[in-house]
Coordinates of N, CA and C and ligand atoms in Angstrom, one line a residue:
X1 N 111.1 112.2 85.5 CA 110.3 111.3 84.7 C 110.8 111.2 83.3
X2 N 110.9 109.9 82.5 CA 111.4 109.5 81.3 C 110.0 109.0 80.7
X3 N 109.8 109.9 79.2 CA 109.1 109.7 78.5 C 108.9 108.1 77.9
X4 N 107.5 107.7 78.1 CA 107.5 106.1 77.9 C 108.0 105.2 78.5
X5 N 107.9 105.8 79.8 CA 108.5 104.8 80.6 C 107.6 104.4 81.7
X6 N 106.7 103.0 81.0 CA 105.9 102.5 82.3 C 105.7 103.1 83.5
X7 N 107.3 102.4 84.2 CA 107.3 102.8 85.7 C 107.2 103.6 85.7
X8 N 107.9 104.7 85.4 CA 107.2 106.2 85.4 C 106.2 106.3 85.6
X9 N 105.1 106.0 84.8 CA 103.6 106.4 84.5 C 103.2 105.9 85.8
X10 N 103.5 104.4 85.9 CA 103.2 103.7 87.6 C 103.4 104.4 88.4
X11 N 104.6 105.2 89.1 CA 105.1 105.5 90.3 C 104.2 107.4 89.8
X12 N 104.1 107.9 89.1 CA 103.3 109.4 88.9 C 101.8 108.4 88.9
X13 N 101.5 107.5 89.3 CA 99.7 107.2 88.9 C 99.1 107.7 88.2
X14 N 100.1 107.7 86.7 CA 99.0 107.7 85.4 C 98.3 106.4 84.8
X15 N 99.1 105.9 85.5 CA 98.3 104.3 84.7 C 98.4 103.3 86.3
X16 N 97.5 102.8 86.3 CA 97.3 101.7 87.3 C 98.0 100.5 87.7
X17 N 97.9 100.2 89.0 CA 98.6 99.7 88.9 C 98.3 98.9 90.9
X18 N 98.5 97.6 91.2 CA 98.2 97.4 92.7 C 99.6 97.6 93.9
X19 N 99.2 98.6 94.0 CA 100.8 99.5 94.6 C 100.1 98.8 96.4
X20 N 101.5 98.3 97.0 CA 101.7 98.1 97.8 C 102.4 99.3 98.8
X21 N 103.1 99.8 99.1 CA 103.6 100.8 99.5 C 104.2 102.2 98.8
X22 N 103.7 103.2 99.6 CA 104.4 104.6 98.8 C 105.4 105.6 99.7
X23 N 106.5 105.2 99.1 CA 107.4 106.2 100.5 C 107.8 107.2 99.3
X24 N 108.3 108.4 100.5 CA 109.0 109.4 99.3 C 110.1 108.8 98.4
X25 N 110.6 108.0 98.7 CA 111.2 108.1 97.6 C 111.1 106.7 96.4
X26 N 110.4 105.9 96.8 CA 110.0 104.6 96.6 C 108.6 104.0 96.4
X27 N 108.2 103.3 95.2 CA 107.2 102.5 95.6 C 107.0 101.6 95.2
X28 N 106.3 100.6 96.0 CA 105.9 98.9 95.6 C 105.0 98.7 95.4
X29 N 104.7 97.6 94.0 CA 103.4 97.1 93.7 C 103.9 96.0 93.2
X30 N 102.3 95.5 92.9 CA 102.7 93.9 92.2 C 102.6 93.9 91.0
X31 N 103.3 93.2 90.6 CA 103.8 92.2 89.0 C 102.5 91.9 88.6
X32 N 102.4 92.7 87.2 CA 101.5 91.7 87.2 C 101.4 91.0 85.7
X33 N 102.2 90.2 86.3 CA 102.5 88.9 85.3 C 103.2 88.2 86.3
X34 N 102.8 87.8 87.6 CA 103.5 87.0 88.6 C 104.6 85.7 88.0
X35 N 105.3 85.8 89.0 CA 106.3 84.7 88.4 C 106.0 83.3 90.3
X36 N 105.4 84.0 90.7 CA 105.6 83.5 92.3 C 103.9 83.9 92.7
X37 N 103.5 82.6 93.9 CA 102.9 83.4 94.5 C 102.8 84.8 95.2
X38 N 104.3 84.8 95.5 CA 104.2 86.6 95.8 C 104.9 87.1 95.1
X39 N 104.5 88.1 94.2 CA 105.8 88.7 93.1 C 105.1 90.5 93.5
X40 N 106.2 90.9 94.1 CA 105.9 92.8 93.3 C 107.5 92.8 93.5
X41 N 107.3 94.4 93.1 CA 108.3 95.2 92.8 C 108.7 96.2 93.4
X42 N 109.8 96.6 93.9 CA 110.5 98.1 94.8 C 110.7 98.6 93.6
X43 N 110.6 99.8 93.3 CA 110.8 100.9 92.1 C 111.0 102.2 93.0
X44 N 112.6 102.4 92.4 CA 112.6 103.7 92.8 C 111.6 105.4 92.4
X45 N 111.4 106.2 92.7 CA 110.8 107.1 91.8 C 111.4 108.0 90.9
X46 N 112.6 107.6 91.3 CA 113.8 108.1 90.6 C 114.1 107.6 89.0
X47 N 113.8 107.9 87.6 CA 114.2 107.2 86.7 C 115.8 106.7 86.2
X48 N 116.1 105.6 86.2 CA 117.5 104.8 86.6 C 117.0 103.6 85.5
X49 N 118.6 103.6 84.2 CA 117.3 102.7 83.6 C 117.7 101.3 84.2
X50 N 119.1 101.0 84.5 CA 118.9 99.7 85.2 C 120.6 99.6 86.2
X51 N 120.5 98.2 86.8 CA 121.8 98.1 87.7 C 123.0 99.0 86.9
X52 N 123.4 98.4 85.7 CA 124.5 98.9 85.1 C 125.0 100.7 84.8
X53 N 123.8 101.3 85.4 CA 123.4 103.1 85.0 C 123.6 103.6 86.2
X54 N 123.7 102.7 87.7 CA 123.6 103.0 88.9 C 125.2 103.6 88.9
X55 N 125.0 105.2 89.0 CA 126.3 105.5 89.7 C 126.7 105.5 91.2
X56 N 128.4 105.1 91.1 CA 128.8 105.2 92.5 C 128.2 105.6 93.8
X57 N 127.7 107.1 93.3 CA 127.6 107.8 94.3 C 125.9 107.4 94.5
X58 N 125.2 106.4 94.0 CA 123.6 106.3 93.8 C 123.9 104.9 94.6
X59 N 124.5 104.1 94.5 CA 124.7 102.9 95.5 C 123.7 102.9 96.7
X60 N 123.6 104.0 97.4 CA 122.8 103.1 98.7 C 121.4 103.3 98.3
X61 N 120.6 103.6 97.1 CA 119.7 103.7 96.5 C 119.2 102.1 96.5
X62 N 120.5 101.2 96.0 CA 120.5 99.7 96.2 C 120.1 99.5 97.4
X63 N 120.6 100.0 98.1 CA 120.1 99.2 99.8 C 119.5 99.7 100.7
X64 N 118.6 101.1 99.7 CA 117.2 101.0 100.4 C 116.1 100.2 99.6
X65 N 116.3 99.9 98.5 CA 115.5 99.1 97.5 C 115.8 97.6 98.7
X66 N 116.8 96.9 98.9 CA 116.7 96.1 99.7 C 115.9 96.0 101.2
X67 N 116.2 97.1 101.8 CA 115.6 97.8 103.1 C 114.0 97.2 102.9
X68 N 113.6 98.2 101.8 CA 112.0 98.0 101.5 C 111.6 96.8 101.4
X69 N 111.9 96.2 100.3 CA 112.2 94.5 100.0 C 112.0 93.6 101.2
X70 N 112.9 94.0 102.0 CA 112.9 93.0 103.5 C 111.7 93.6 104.0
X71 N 111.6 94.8 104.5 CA 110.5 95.1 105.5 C 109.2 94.3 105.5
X72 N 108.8 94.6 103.7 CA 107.8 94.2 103.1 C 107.8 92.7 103.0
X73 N 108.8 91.9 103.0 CA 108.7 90.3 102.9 C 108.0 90.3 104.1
X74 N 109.0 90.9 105.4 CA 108.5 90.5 107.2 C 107.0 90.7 107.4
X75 N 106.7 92.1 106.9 CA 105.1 91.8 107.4 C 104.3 91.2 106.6
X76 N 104.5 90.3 105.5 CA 103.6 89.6 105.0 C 104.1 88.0 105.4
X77 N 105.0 88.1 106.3 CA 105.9 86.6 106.7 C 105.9 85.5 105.4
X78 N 106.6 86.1 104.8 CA 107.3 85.2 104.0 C 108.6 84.5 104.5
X79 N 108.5 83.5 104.6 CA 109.3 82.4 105.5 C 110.7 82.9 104.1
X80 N 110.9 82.7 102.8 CA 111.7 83.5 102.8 C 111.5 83.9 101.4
X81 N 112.3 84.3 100.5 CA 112.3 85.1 99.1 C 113.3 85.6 98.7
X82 N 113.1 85.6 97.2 CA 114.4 85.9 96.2 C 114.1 87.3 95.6
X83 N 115.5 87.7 95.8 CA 115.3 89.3 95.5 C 116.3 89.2 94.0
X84 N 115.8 89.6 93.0 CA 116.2 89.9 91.6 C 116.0 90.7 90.8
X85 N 117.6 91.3 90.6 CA 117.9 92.5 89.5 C 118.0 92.0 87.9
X86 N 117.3 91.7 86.9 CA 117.3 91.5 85.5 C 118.3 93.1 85.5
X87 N 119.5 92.5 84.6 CA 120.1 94.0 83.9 C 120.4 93.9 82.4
X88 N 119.7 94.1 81.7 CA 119.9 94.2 80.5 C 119.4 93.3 79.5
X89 N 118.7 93.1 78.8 CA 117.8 92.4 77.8 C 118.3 91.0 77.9
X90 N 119.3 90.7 77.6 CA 119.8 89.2 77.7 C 119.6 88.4 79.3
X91 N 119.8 89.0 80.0 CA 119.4 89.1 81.4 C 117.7 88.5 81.7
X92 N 116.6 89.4 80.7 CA 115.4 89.0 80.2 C 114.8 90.4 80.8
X93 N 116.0 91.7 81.0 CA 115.3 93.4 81.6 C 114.1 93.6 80.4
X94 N 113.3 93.7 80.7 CA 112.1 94.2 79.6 C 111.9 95.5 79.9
X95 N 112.0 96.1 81.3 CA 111.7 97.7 81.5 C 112.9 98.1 82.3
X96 N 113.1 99.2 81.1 CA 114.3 100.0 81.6 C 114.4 100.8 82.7
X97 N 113.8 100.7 83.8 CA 113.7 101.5 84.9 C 113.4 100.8 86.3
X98 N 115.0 101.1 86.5 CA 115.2 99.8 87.5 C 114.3 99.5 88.6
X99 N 114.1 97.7 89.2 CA 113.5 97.6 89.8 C 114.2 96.1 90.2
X100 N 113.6 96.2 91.6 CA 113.6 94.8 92.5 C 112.7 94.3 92.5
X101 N 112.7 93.0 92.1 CA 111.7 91.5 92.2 C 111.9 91.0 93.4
X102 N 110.4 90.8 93.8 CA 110.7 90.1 95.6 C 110.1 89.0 94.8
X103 N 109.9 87.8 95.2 CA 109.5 86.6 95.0 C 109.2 85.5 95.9
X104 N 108.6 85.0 96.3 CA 108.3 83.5 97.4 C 106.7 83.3 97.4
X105 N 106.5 82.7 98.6 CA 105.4 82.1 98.8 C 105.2 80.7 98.0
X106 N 106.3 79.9 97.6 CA 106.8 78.4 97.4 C 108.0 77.9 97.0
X107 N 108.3 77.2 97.4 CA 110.0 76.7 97.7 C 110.3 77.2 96.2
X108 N 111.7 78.3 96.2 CA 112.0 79.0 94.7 C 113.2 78.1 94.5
X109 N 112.6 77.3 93.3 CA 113.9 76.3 93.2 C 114.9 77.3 92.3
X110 N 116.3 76.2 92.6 CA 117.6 76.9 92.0 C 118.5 76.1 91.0
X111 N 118.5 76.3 89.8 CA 118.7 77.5 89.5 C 117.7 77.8 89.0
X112 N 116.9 78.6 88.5 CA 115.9 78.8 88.3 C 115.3 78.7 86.6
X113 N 116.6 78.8 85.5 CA 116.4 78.4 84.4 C 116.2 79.3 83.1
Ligands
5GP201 P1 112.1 92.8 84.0 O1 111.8 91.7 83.0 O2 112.4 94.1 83.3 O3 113.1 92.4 85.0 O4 110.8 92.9 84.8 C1 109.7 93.7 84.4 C2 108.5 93.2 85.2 O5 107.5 94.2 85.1 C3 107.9 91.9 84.6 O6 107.9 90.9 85.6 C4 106.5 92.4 84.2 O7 105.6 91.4 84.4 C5 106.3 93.6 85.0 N1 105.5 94.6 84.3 C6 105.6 95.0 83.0 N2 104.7 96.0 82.7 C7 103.9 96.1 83.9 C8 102.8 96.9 84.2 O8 102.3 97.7 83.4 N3 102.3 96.8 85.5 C9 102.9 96.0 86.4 N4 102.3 96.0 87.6 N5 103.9 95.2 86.1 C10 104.5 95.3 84.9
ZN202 ZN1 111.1 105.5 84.4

């Protein structure tokens, strides 16, 4: 756990939050500041502050964050959805502790702007 760090506090339930799924090593909730009708978030429990910090050997960490991502699109049938990594402030990363954006529930136009 990284001091002042939101997710942190989210994924320890110090501070609230509408958590969709809790796996050991993973959990999802929603945005809430939606960008989509369906917007949450895969957050590792792991503090990671973003894509660029991901070491080599942390890689399939990526593609269980995807794993979850999909599972969670299927049982809510989302016909389909955009999965997005913000990395670094210019990017528009506001929280340093990485996370995937699921997004859909209306045609996600592209590019997005
Ligand atoms: P980023 O801009 O870093 O890619 O995404 C951070 C996301 O976290 C934003 O979409 C923002 O709305 C969301 N967010 C920031 N603070 C909180 C919070 O306290 N609770 C929840 N549920 N989402 C948050
Ligand atoms: Zn953190």
């Amino acid at each position: 756990m990284s001091e002042d760090c939101i997710f942190c506090e989210i994924v320890a339930k110090k501070i609230p939050s509408k958590i969709i799924l809790e796996e050991k090593n993973f959990v999802a909730f929603q945005d809430v500041n939606p960008q989509a009708p369906v917007h949450f978030l895969v957050v590792p429990r792991v503090h990671i502050e973003s894509i660029d910090a991901v070491k080599d050997n942390e890689l399939i960490l990526i593609g269980q964050m995807v794993k979850v991502a999909k599972q969670l699109a299927h049982e809510i049938k989302l016909k389909g959805y955009r999965l997005v990594f913000n990395n670094g402030r210019e990017a528009g990363q506001s929280v340093f502790h990485i996370h995937l954006h699921v997004l859909g529930g209306r045609p996600m136009l592209w590019p997005p702007g």
